[in-house]
XYZ file of C-alpha atoms in Angstrom:
731
model
C 188.208 -24.069 32.289
C 188.296 -21.029 30.442
C 191.055 -21.966 28.665
C 189.545 -25.631 27.920
C 186.018 -23.759 26.866
C 188.405 -21.867 24.345
C 190.015 -25.038 22.515
C 188.033 -24.615 19.763
C 188.928 -21.100 18.401
C 191.888 -20.499 16.218
C 195.133 -19.317 18.296
C 198.384 -17.865 17.040
C 201.071 -19.956 15.206
C 204.349 -19.069 14.283
C 203.370 -15.839 13.072
C 202.186 -13.723 16.166
C 198.974 -12.675 14.274
C 196.692 -10.098 15.852
C 193.727 -10.995 13.431
C 192.949 -15.288 15.254
C 189.820 -14.383 16.698
C 190.694 -15.329 20.433
C 193.136 -12.652 20.300
C 190.644 -10.477 18.662
C 188.325 -11.611 21.511
C 190.950 -10.782 24.135
C 192.105 -7.212 22.183
C 188.254 -6.212 22.577
C 188.035 -7.090 26.392
C 190.793 -5.005 26.770
C 189.881 -1.742 24.264
C 186.531 -2.192 26.487
C 188.182 -1.199 29.634
C 188.979 2.260 28.759
C 189.400 3.537 32.302
C 190.134 0.490 34.828
C 193.750 -0.643 35.462
C 194.652 -3.757 34.781
C 197.657 -6.879 34.184
C 198.513 -10.200 32.720
C 199.793 -13.148 34.008
C 201.262 -15.904 31.904
C 200.651 -19.530 32.650
C 203.275 -20.880 30.673
C 202.167 -24.521 30.288
C 204.366 -27.143 28.817
C 202.593 -28.952 25.842
C 199.288 -28.278 26.263
C 197.995 -25.605 23.680
C 199.234 -23.698 20.647
C 200.513 -20.196 20.139
C 198.819 -17.415 22.942
C 195.762 -17.490 24.608
C 194.148 -14.581 26.096
C 191.529 -15.371 28.520
C 188.355 -12.817 27.650
C 186.976 -12.833 31.652
C 189.333 -11.187 34.388
C 190.411 -11.265 38.000
C 189.028 -8.271 39.756
C 190.554 -7.897 43.776
C 188.062 -6.993 45.769
C 188.050 -3.122 46.179
C 189.899 -2.572 43.147
C 189.724 -0.926 39.797
C 192.360 -3.492 38.485
C 191.609 -6.256 36.194
C 194.035 -9.210 35.620
C 194.115 -11.131 32.668
C 195.109 -14.538 32.146
C 197.606 -15.508 29.225
C 198.118 -19.189 28.109
C 201.205 -20.102 26.394
C 201.797 -23.035 24.064
C 204.588 -25.313 25.748
C 208.564 -25.627 25.296
C 209.155 -28.504 27.362
C 210.390 -30.492 24.918
C 213.894 -29.002 22.626
C 213.449 -31.654 20.011
C 210.080 -30.442 19.502
C 208.430 -27.122 17.915
C 210.364 -24.119 15.923
C 212.960 -22.456 18.290
C 212.182 -18.891 16.267
C 208.608 -19.694 17.483
C 209.586 -20.498 20.878
C 211.531 -17.426 21.548
C 208.810 -15.354 19.820
C 206.482 -16.602 21.929
C 208.242 -15.912 24.794
C 209.598 -12.902 23.775
C 205.692 -11.436 23.275
C 204.422 -12.559 26.859
C 207.361 -11.070 28.756
C 206.927 -7.534 26.950
C 203.229 -7.870 27.890
C 203.109 -9.578 31.376
C 203.774 -8.499 34.545
C 204.353 -11.962 35.846
C 205.968 -14.814 33.894
C 205.061 -18.338 35.555
C 207.231 -20.898 33.757
C 206.714 -24.868 35.240
C 207.997 -28.081 34.156
C 208.386 -31.502 35.910
C 212.186 -32.178 35.523
C 214.775 -32.255 37.892
C 216.115 -28.839 39.726
C 219.974 -29.271 37.979
C 221.251 -27.540 35.264
C 219.856 -30.041 32.727
C 216.404 -28.076 33.525
C 218.385 -24.667 31.557
C 217.849 -26.501 28.229
C 213.896 -25.917 28.200
C 214.786 -22.263 28.429
C 217.048 -21.663 25.900
C 214.692 -19.331 24.105
C 216.168 -16.723 26.572
C 219.556 -16.049 24.776
C 217.509 -15.345 21.699
C 215.318 -12.420 23.672
C 218.639 -11.266 24.769
C 219.553 -11.306 21.066
C 216.595 -9.160 20.298
C 216.627 -6.789 23.213
C 219.599 -6.341 23.891
C 220.503 -5.619 28.203
C 223.458 -3.323 28.686
C 224.236 -4.723 32.448
C 227.363 -3.791 34.366
C 229.846 -6.833 35.126
C 230.411 -7.598 39.019
C 232.530 -10.754 38.287
C 229.956 -13.370 37.432
C 229.753 -15.075 40.363
C 227.255 -15.150 42.963
C 224.212 -16.842 43.738
C 221.386 -14.872 45.290
C 219.167 -12.730 43.603
C 220.435 -9.273 45.996
C 223.750 -9.993 44.450
C 222.654 -9.657 40.913
C 223.935 -6.936 38.961
C 222.573 -3.669 37.761
C 219.878 -3.618 35.671
C 219.451 -1.805 31.663
C 216.731 0.381 31.076
C 214.970 -2.154 29.247
C 215.121 -4.671 32.735
C 211.813 -2.572 33.708
C 209.655 -4.413 31.126
C 210.467 -7.449 31.869
C 208.148 -8.920 34.591
C 208.557 -11.321 37.466
C 209.679 -14.889 36.672
C 208.175 -17.840 38.747
C 209.507 -20.908 38.409
C 207.314 -24.232 39.410
C 208.819 -27.551 39.335
C 205.582 -29.576 38.880
C 205.253 -33.461 40.686
C 207.948 -32.445 42.293
C 208.768 -35.410 45.254
C 212.565 -35.498 45.809
C 214.705 -35.121 49.114
C 216.920 -32.257 48.896
C 220.473 -32.141 50.490
C 221.119 -30.828 53.591
C 223.373 -27.512 53.954
C 227.097 -27.764 55.334
C 226.902 -25.106 57.771
C 223.361 -25.674 59.377
C 222.839 -28.933 58.349
C 219.245 -28.339 57.455
C 217.717 -28.719 54.175
C 217.940 -26.618 51.611
C 214.378 -25.615 50.306
C 214.022 -25.756 46.637
C 214.656 -22.067 46.367
C 217.817 -21.767 47.983
C 219.273 -25.264 46.093
C 218.538 -23.418 42.740
C 220.037 -19.785 43.329
C 222.808 -21.599 45.077
C 223.929 -24.683 44.227
C 222.222 -24.256 40.124
C 221.685 -20.843 38.963
C 225.305 -20.463 39.475
C 227.650 -19.412 36.294
C 230.638 -21.850 35.589
C 232.427 -19.492 33.655
C 233.732 -22.310 31.285
C 233.801 -21.788 27.718
C 231.515 -25.242 27.202
C 228.752 -23.858 29.511
C 228.604 -20.452 27.803
C 224.917 -21.034 26.353
C 224.148 -21.999 30.110
C 225.533 -19.284 31.841
C 223.798 -16.926 29.382
C 220.118 -18.327 30.618
C 221.480 -18.296 34.017
C 222.539 -14.716 33.475
C 219.111 -13.277 32.174
C 217.101 -15.048 34.730
C 219.161 -13.902 37.354
C 219.241 -10.337 36.071
C 216.857 -9.250 33.139
C 213.707 -10.425 34.919
C 212.066 -8.399 37.962
C 212.572 -10.754 40.283
C 212.912 -14.725 40.619
C 210.738 -17.201 42.596
C 211.420 -20.817 42.708
C 208.342 -22.880 43.525
C 207.285 -26.485 44.043
C 203.961 -28.321 43.774
C 203.731 -32.224 44.530
C 201.713 -34.878 42.645
C 198.121 -34.682 43.219
C 196.727 -37.248 45.138
C 193.263 -38.007 46.759
C 194.538 -38.496 51.021
C 197.575 -40.357 50.954
C 196.703 -42.348 47.379
C 197.379 -40.726 44.281
C 194.768 -40.505 41.596
C 194.809 -43.091 38.799
C 195.685 -42.016 35.094
C 192.083 -42.019 33.788
C 191.413 -39.240 37.289
C 194.275 -37.508 36.115
C 193.095 -36.827 32.538
C 189.452 -35.343 34.684
C 191.121 -33.566 37.207
C 188.553 -30.136 36.781
C 186.265 -33.031 37.442
C 186.917 -33.934 40.698
C 185.850 -31.631 43.827
C 188.781 -29.775 45.240
C 188.089 -30.786 48.480
C 189.269 -34.174 47.804
C 192.679 -33.369 46.746
C 195.535 -33.562 49.627
C 196.313 -30.511 51.889
C 199.434 -29.964 50.926
C 198.919 -30.010 46.995
C 196.375 -27.870 47.535
C 198.457 -25.485 50.171
C 201.222 -25.276 47.218
C 198.613 -24.694 44.684
C 197.228 -21.865 46.659
C 200.754 -20.387 47.614
C 201.550 -20.146 44.074
C 198.435 -18.260 43.302
C 198.878 -15.600 45.685
C 202.128 -15.397 44.646
C 201.437 -14.881 41.319
C 198.752 -12.277 42.140
C 200.795 -10.612 45.025
C 203.303 -10.286 42.038
C 201.300 -8.848 39.506
C 201.007 -4.876 39.367
C 198.951 -2.412 37.025
C 200.728 -2.049 33.560
C 202.730 0.851 32.634
C 203.724 2.356 29.911
C 205.928 5.448 28.736
C 208.643 5.743 31.610
C 212.423 7.401 31.322
C 213.545 3.863 31.945
C 214.694 4.288 35.547
C 212.976 2.819 38.567
C 211.898 6.043 40.095
C 209.707 6.819 36.574
C 207.828 3.896 35.518
C 205.354 5.514 33.592
C 201.148 5.933 34.265
C 199.062 3.191 34.497
C 197.762 1.940 30.893
C 194.285 1.690 30.568
C 192.497 -0.695 28.234
C 193.311 1.152 24.908
C 196.498 1.949 25.388
C 197.776 -1.404 26.482
C 195.827 -3.218 23.385
C 197.766 -0.487 21.385
C 201.073 -1.757 23.204
C 200.257 -5.352 22.657
C 199.561 -4.563 18.573
C 203.114 -3.094 18.614
C 204.697 -5.845 20.469
C 203.708 -8.195 18.049
C 204.921 -6.325 15.187
C 207.795 -6.012 16.943
C 208.165 -9.711 17.181
C 207.831 -10.356 14.290
C 210.257 -8.558 12.358
C 213.803 -10.280 12.200
C 215.364 -6.782 13.700
C 216.418 -5.694 16.904
C 214.773 -4.137 19.283
C 215.450 -0.678 19.939
C 215.085 1.194 23.587
C 211.617 -0.350 25.460
C 210.747 2.691 27.206
C 211.615 5.251 24.214
C 209.092 3.029 22.242
C 206.473 3.099 24.720
C 207.059 7.112 25.154
C 206.197 6.945 21.204
C 203.535 4.991 20.914
C 202.248 7.022 24.399
C 202.947 10.012 22.154
C 201.156 8.965 19.093
C 198.368 8.021 21.049
C 197.911 11.492 22.411
C 198.555 12.887 18.749
C 196.106 10.847 18.079
C 193.783 12.266 20.686
C 194.801 15.433 20.414
C 193.506 15.494 16.411
C 190.255 13.766 17.489
C 189.613 16.713 19.929
C 190.482 19.171 17.729
C 188.160 17.777 14.780
C 185.456 17.349 17.525
C 185.613 20.700 18.452
C 185.635 22.084 14.963
C 182.246 19.832 14.279
C 180.710 20.743 17.088
C 181.128 24.437 16.856
C 180.355 24.129 13.093
C 177.046 22.395 13.519
C 176.062 25.075 16.547
C 176.873 27.656 14.372
C 175.160 26.360 11.403
C 171.655 25.820 13.539
C 172.046 29.620 15.198
C 169.105 31.923 13.686
C 169.350 33.972 10.745
C 167.553 36.691 12.339
C 165.787 37.525 15.410
C 161.906 37.122 15.059
C 158.887 38.655 17.452
C 159.573 42.123 16.633
C 157.125 44.304 18.407
C 155.108 40.968 18.555
C 154.566 41.139 14.937
C 157.253 38.354 13.767
C 158.705 41.060 10.858
C 161.784 39.649 11.017
C 160.777 36.008 10.254
C 158.787 37.347 7.250
C 161.750 39.607 5.709
C 164.613 37.424 6.258
C 162.393 34.330 4.861
C 161.900 36.326 1.702
C 165.288 37.527 1.440
C 166.585 33.668 1.942
C 163.925 32.803 -0.848
C 165.838 35.148 -3.070
C 169.209 33.665 -2.069
C 169.905 37.421 -0.957
C 171.204 35.874 2.601
C 172.493 32.529 3.747
C 170.325 30.570 5.231
C 172.734 29.009 7.741
C 173.015 30.602 11.017
C 174.981 33.678 12.712
C 175.837 34.112 16.421
C 176.459 36.855 18.708
C 180.145 37.277 20.118
C 179.178 36.411 23.623
C 177.257 33.198 22.779
C 180.359 32.122 20.179
C 182.411 32.376 23.225
C 180.334 30.420 25.814
C 179.557 28.119 23.508
C 183.383 27.310 22.587
C 184.337 27.605 26.182
C 181.992 24.681 27.005
C 182.856 22.510 23.939
C 186.515 23.089 25.146
C 186.080 21.853 28.534
C 183.965 18.755 27.355
C 186.903 18.111 25.565
C 189.111 18.354 28.373
C 187.577 16.324 30.561
C 187.644 13.179 27.530
C 191.793 14.153 27.015
C 191.753 13.412 30.702
C 190.441 9.976 30.385
C 192.319 8.903 27.550
C 195.594 10.003 28.131
C 196.939 8.777 31.532
C 200.425 10.660 31.241
C 200.450 13.824 32.733
C 203.204 15.534 30.795
C 201.327 14.614 27.706
C 198.192 15.275 29.512
C 199.161 18.640 29.708
C 200.814 19.078 26.867
C 198.021 17.835 24.990
C 195.671 20.107 26.370
C 197.928 22.833 25.720
C 197.923 22.007 22.069
C 194.470 21.639 21.653
C 193.723 25.163 23.081
C 196.029 26.566 21.201
C 194.735 25.244 17.933
C 190.903 25.790 18.982
C 191.036 29.297 20.559
C 194.489 31.127 21.967
C 196.154 31.371 18.950
C 194.195 34.897 17.957
C 194.894 34.462 13.835
C 195.233 30.685 13.313
C 192.996 29.139 15.816
C 189.577 27.935 14.945
C 187.782 30.041 17.168
C 189.553 33.042 15.306
C 188.279 31.391 11.616
C 184.815 30.806 13.047
C 184.585 34.599 14.002
C 185.553 34.967 10.967
C 183.277 33.001 8.961
C 180.383 34.550 11.622
C 181.496 38.138 11.276
C 181.415 37.580 7.381
C 178.100 35.897 7.450
C 176.801 38.581 9.903
C 177.993 41.679 7.625
C 176.380 39.983 4.503
C 173.115 39.111 6.437
C 172.920 42.573 8.176
C 173.394 44.460 5.120
C 170.674 42.467 3.052
C 168.140 43.014 6.125
C 169.076 46.830 5.779
C 168.893 46.923 2.132
C 164.971 45.526 2.153
C 163.769 47.645 4.876
C 165.834 50.684 3.704
C 164.377 50.425 -0.188
C 160.664 50.080 0.925
C 161.100 53.549 2.778
C 163.281 55.043 -0.335
C 160.575 54.070 -2.432
C 158.695 56.923 -0.566
C 161.023 59.135 -0.543
C 161.913 59.166 -3.962
C 158.147 59.240 -5.635
C 158.067 61.728 -8.829
C 155.710 63.662 -6.726
C 157.119 63.294 -3.072
C 156.532 66.064 -0.706
C 157.976 64.402 2.383
C 159.488 67.591 4.506
C 163.088 66.986 6.488
C 161.426 66.359 9.326
C 159.087 63.152 8.403
C 162.155 62.297 6.409
C 163.924 61.342 9.943
C 160.920 59.988 11.866
C 161.010 57.416 9.498
C 164.331 56.877 8.729
C 164.929 56.182 12.490
C 162.056 54.103 12.717
C 163.828 51.854 9.538
C 167.199 51.933 11.982
C 165.401 50.731 15.128
C 163.299 47.973 13.222
C 166.408 46.459 11.445
C 168.064 46.318 15.429
C 165.589 44.207 16.303
C 165.743 41.869 13.872
C 169.260 41.597 12.559
C 172.178 39.405 14.402
C 175.671 38.957 14.685
C 178.667 41.403 15.382
C 177.718 43.358 12.431
C 174.544 45.209 13.209
C 176.309 48.030 14.569
C 178.478 48.120 11.962
C 176.286 48.119 9.546
C 174.105 50.598 11.160
C 176.887 52.948 11.073
C 178.156 52.576 7.616
C 175.400 51.312 4.976
C 171.866 52.619 7.022
C 174.583 56.062 7.495
C 175.250 56.318 3.934
C 171.729 55.819 2.347
C 170.086 58.232 5.163
C 172.658 61.041 3.993
C 171.875 60.144 0.404
C 167.973 60.524 1.039
C 168.543 63.592 2.857
C 170.779 64.914 0.718
C 168.129 64.416 -2.499
C 165.373 65.782 -0.448
C 167.642 68.998 -0.220
C 168.403 69.200 -3.780
C 164.492 68.374 -4.701
C 163.681 71.186 -3.180
C 166.192 73.579 -4.758
C 165.013 71.924 -7.567
C 161.473 72.954 -7.496
C 162.287 76.757 -7.013
C 165.134 76.360 -10.043
C 162.218 75.063 -12.107
C 160.304 78.340 -11.524
C 162.840 80.532 -12.108
C 163.412 78.556 -15.616
C 159.962 78.715 -16.655
C 159.664 82.749 -16.269
C 162.738 82.694 -18.602
C 161.652 80.550 -20.885
C 158.385 82.804 -22.042
C 160.991 85.699 -21.974
C 162.490 83.839 -24.429
C 159.466 82.884 -26.499
C 158.799 86.600 -27.313
C 162.278 87.371 -28.214
C 162.319 83.918 -30.679
C 159.114 85.291 -32.565
C 160.678 88.480 -33.506
C 163.718 86.889 -34.528
C 161.456 84.820 -36.894
C 160.159 88.006 -38.638
C 163.569 89.399 -39.327
C 164.535 86.300 -40.621
C 161.852 86.223 -43.232
C 162.470 89.652 -44.780
C 166.378 88.615 -44.694
C 165.589 85.383 -47.086
C 163.428 87.797 -49.530
C 166.533 90.017 -49.946
C 168.489 86.939 -50.704
C 166.575 85.928 -53.406
C 166.933 89.081 -55.692
C 170.222 89.508 -55.336
C 170.479 85.877 -56.598
C 168.613 86.263 -59.435
C 170.899 89.585 -60.467
C 174.174 87.407 -59.912
C 173.110 84.065 -62.053
C 172.132 86.792 -65.324
C 175.968 88.194 -64.635
C 177.194 84.826 -64.876
C 175.401 83.940 -68.112
C 176.698 86.459 -69.434
C 180.717 85.774 -68.461
C 180.053 82.209 -69.837
C 179.053 83.272 -73.350
C 181.921 85.786 -73.682
C 184.530 82.685 -72.537
C 183.514 79.843 -74.849
C 184.212 82.341 -77.837
C 187.512 83.212 -76.650
C 188.257 79.571 -75.697
C 187.510 78.572 -79.406
C 189.489 80.869 -80.905
C 192.350 79.817 -78.729
C 191.944 76.035 -79.448
C 192.017 77.065 -83.139
C 195.178 78.637 -82.402
C 197.156 76.123 -81.004
C 196.109 73.131 -83.035
C 197.993 75.050 -86.214
C 201.193 75.484 -83.912
C 201.191 72.172 -82.771
C 201.177 70.394 -86.253
C 203.816 72.640 -87.258
C 205.963 71.187 -84.447
C 204.982 67.351 -85.073
C 206.100 67.770 -88.706
C 209.525 69.514 -87.469
C 210.348 67.321 -84.704
C 209.568 64.167 -87.344
C 212.123 65.078 -89.729
C 214.387 65.622 -86.875
C 213.875 61.915 -85.617
C 214.603 60.881 -89.157
C 217.692 62.101 -89.617
C 219.067 60.853 -85.665
C 217.673 57.194 -86.866
C 219.872 57.165 -89.718
C 222.812 58.167 -88.414
C 222.139 56.038 -85.182
C 221.681 53.369 -87.958
C 225.170 53.651 -89.382
C 226.833 53.860 -86.614
C 225.291 50.782 -85.612
C 226.278 48.534 -88.459
C 229.828 50.123 -88.269
C 229.874 49.001 -84.787
C 228.483 45.295 -85.909
C 230.765 44.855 -88.653
C 234.048 45.758 -86.229
C 232.795 43.639 -83.942
C 232.761 40.658 -86.362
C 235.846 41.216 -87.446
C 237.300 41.255 -83.845
C 235.588 37.836 -83.397
C 237.041 36.721 -86.235
C 240.731 37.796 -85.466
C 240.574 36.648 -81.716
C 239.630 32.761 -83.683
C 241.667 33.046 -85.907
C 244.589 33.770 -83.276
C 243.234 31.068 -81.022
C 243.408 28.485 -83.442
C 247.131 29.384 -83.943
C 247.751 29.323 -80.678
C 246.355 25.939 -80.604
C 248.314 24.463 -83.718
C 251.212 25.835 -82.067
C 250.839 23.977 -78.705
C 250.061 21.110 -80.329
C 252.969 21.244 -82.396
C 255.444 22.349 -78.992
C 253.603 19.482 -77.263
C 254.799 16.656 -79.757
C 258.098 18.248 -80.379
C 258.958 18.327 -76.292
C 257.345 14.498 -76.493
C 259.318 13.282 -79.734
C 262.732 14.890 -77.958
C 261.870 13.016 -74.839
C 261.176 10.078 -76.249
C 264.670 10.526 -78.422
C 266.480 11.269 -74.932
C 265.254 8.394 -73.443
C 265.746 6.030 -76.115
C 269.457 7.294 -76.595
C 269.931 6.964 -72.375
C 268.868 3.158 -72.750
C 270.824 2.541 -75.774
C 273.907 4.045 -73.731
C 273.182 1.797 -70.733
C 272.315 -1.624 -73.034
C 276.020 -0.756 -74.575
C 277.469 -0.141 -70.774
C 275.844 -3.289 -69.433
C 276.804 -5.371 -72.176
C 280.813 -4.056 -72.176
C 279.989 -4.940 -68.069
C 278.557 -8.227 -69.225
C 281.610 -9.005 -71.676
C 284.188 -8.045 -68.990
C 282.618 -10.144 -65.871
C 282.231 -13.427 -68.218
C 285.983 -13.334 -69.030
C 287.057 -12.850 -65.252
C 284.246 -14.304 -62.907
C 283.592 -18.055 -62.460
C 280.551 -20.517 -63.473
C 278.551 -19.926 -60.428
C 278.998 -15.469 -61.398
C 278.139 -16.493 -64.615
C 274.866 -17.481 -63.439
C 274.265 -14.659 -61.166
C 275.411 -12.159 -63.945
C 272.657 -14.445 -65.922
C 269.957 -14.307 -63.308
C 271.169 -10.047 -62.934
C 270.483 -9.709 -66.629
C 267.032 -11.164 -66.554
C 265.900 -8.928 -63.606
C 267.657 -5.868 -65.927
C 265.500 -7.273 -69.510
C 262.819 -7.159 -66.997
C 263.291 -3.753 -65.690
C 263.346 -2.616 -69.014
C 260.505 -4.070 -70.151
C 258.814 -2.561 -66.731
C 260.389 0.702 -67.347
C 259.146 0.740 -71.441
C 255.877 -0.492 -70.130
C 255.704 2.730 -67.865
C 257.161 5.200 -70.878
C 254.300 3.780 -72.830
C 251.843 4.443 -70.270
C 253.262 8.116 -69.378
C 253.162 9.096 -73.241
C 249.646 7.496 -73.906
C 248.286 9.630 -70.433
C 250.392 12.999 -72.049
C 248.698 12.234 -75.896
C 245.069 11.833 -73.606
C 245.857 15.039 -71.600
C 246.352 16.834 -74.790
C 243.979 15.895 -76.369
C 241.619 16.814 -73.378
C 243.390 20.690 -73.575
C 242.590 20.612 -76.963
C 239.115 19.808 -76.633
C 238.757 22.321 -73.565
C 239.934 24.784 -76.193
C 237.857 23.916 -78.897
C 234.987 24.275 -75.911
C 235.880 27.616 -74.876
C 236.268 28.887 -78.367
C 232.626 28.030 -79.093
C 231.638 29.583 -75.862
C 233.606 32.153 -76.721
C 231.480 32.194 -80.160
C 228.021 31.925 -79.139
C 228.612 34.791 -76.877
C 229.679 36.673 -79.475
C 226.923 35.645 -81.494
C 224.088 36.751 -79.132
C 225.995 40.052 -78.125
C 225.541 40.698 -82.112
C 222.108 40.033 -81.930
C 221.565 41.693 -78.735
C 222.915 45.165 -80.166
C 220.965 44.378 -83.356
C 217.719 44.283 -81.313
C 218.590 47.474 -79.454
C 219.306 48.861 -83.200
C 215.838 47.890 -84.414
C 214.026 49.090 -81.030
C 215.536 52.281 -81.176
C 214.767 52.276 -85.516
C 211.374 51.910 -84.740
C 211.009 54.089 -81.751
């Protein structure tokens, strides 16, 4: 009835999606049972539903905290319908999350019924089963091969034949009829070891060796007494009272239910894969995490690795998450508690002095408003929080090994590490805040006392000072909190008291020194008055000496001026004579220099004309030489051509006189070629003569350009020399 009530809910399709409503509701139920043991039993019904349905209510055994959930799966009764991938995924999912796998069909108990379990081969390919071979024969469960480490994750397999009415044959040894289970194990589920039966043999091997156990049941056709139900009644069997069913059918159904429940066991996760270590019993949230992990594995295309290792990693991951949450919870709780601690102690001597002083200082931003804890209170709070967290870990982590490791990690991170633990950091933070607050409170209290000590007309004695300073320290110790109370008193307050004690001692010595200084000042004032009289007399003597000195200076100035005037006149006469003499000598030098320069210019001009003439003669000689050389070369070439032509003509005449007509034609062709070569040679000769003429003309032009350039440089040099002479003459 619970399953039919969920028919209007979305279900899981080909890809097993954990987001469907019924899957989500089932997972929510599992998460809610955080501290209960439970198991899942699969009802594998043919062609009723689609996907996998998880019941949202559980079967609770009396006197036990174990909850049994029912999974209802779509059928795979017809190999021609549905998807093989979908069937394999559904079966693999149910195998990995159930402790009992109940498969029922209406077929005959023969090998043809194995075709409906073909998905078991796909399951074996996804989960490798390293089974030790034993010959492949046998027929009983006890003769099964040694299971692999993955086998312990497979459920018990219950095979129920519904509407069973066949009469089974008798045994040859005893003559008694086979039971259905005996017939299936001894006659049907036997490997033939023939190639054409490899697929059926693999299914048989999976049933006998992969699953935790194999049981075969038969359930007859439902009847009312001895009369079968009509088709209309069969469609509404849930509305028929249970007592109206025949006794045999009810007995078979009750036996199937009892056997199914007997085969269920609390689901365990995280063992090492051996029969002796199945791991701890999983609670609701842990099993729900395993279900989500199974869905991800099934929907992938990869081979599923070692299942115990996967479960151990899942539990390790959950343990790591719980450790992380515990550490974060410890830090959060301790920080919150520390912030809520008081900053100062109230009600000092019943006057609430601490609250007034500290509140003023908080408003002035001189101390922080967050709390400060005493060391013993901090340790006590830390221990209490850690104990509660360890209790929570015991509820969440079922593996003793992981629990011990997790608790050690939490303790190490929270309290054990002397330098890196959270408690060590809190101690350091608390000590820092305590130092800051204690120093601020001590400063506030002592500065008030210091204002009295250091008044300008203070008359405080050392005894009065000691009494007042001790009173300040007593009030400070009553108000301040935290580990820095004593250290601040021993350092800051002691330094301030020592400084003021030295101040008072110095004030006493300064007062005595001040009296002595006043007496010395009076004696110095009398001495200064006598010195002032002597200075006045000295000033009068200095004025008389200055007047006498001024008269002497005026007389000396008159004598000096007359002597200077005479010396100036004598020097002017001598200077004019010297200038006239120097001028005449300069004129003679300039005339001589001009004559010498004109001679040099004339010499340069003559040299230039001679050089120009020589260059022109060289150019003319080169031109004539080139013409002569060219004419000689032309004459020599013409002479050679004439000689060659005469030799050819003689050769031709000689050949013509001795050769036949064909030879004459060849000779004529050779003559034509020679004439062409001659024309070509003449053209080449003309070209070379033209090039030589051009080259000679270019050389002549280049020489003329060089001569013009040299002539230009000569003119510039003459002009420069002329300018220099003119400048010297002007000087």
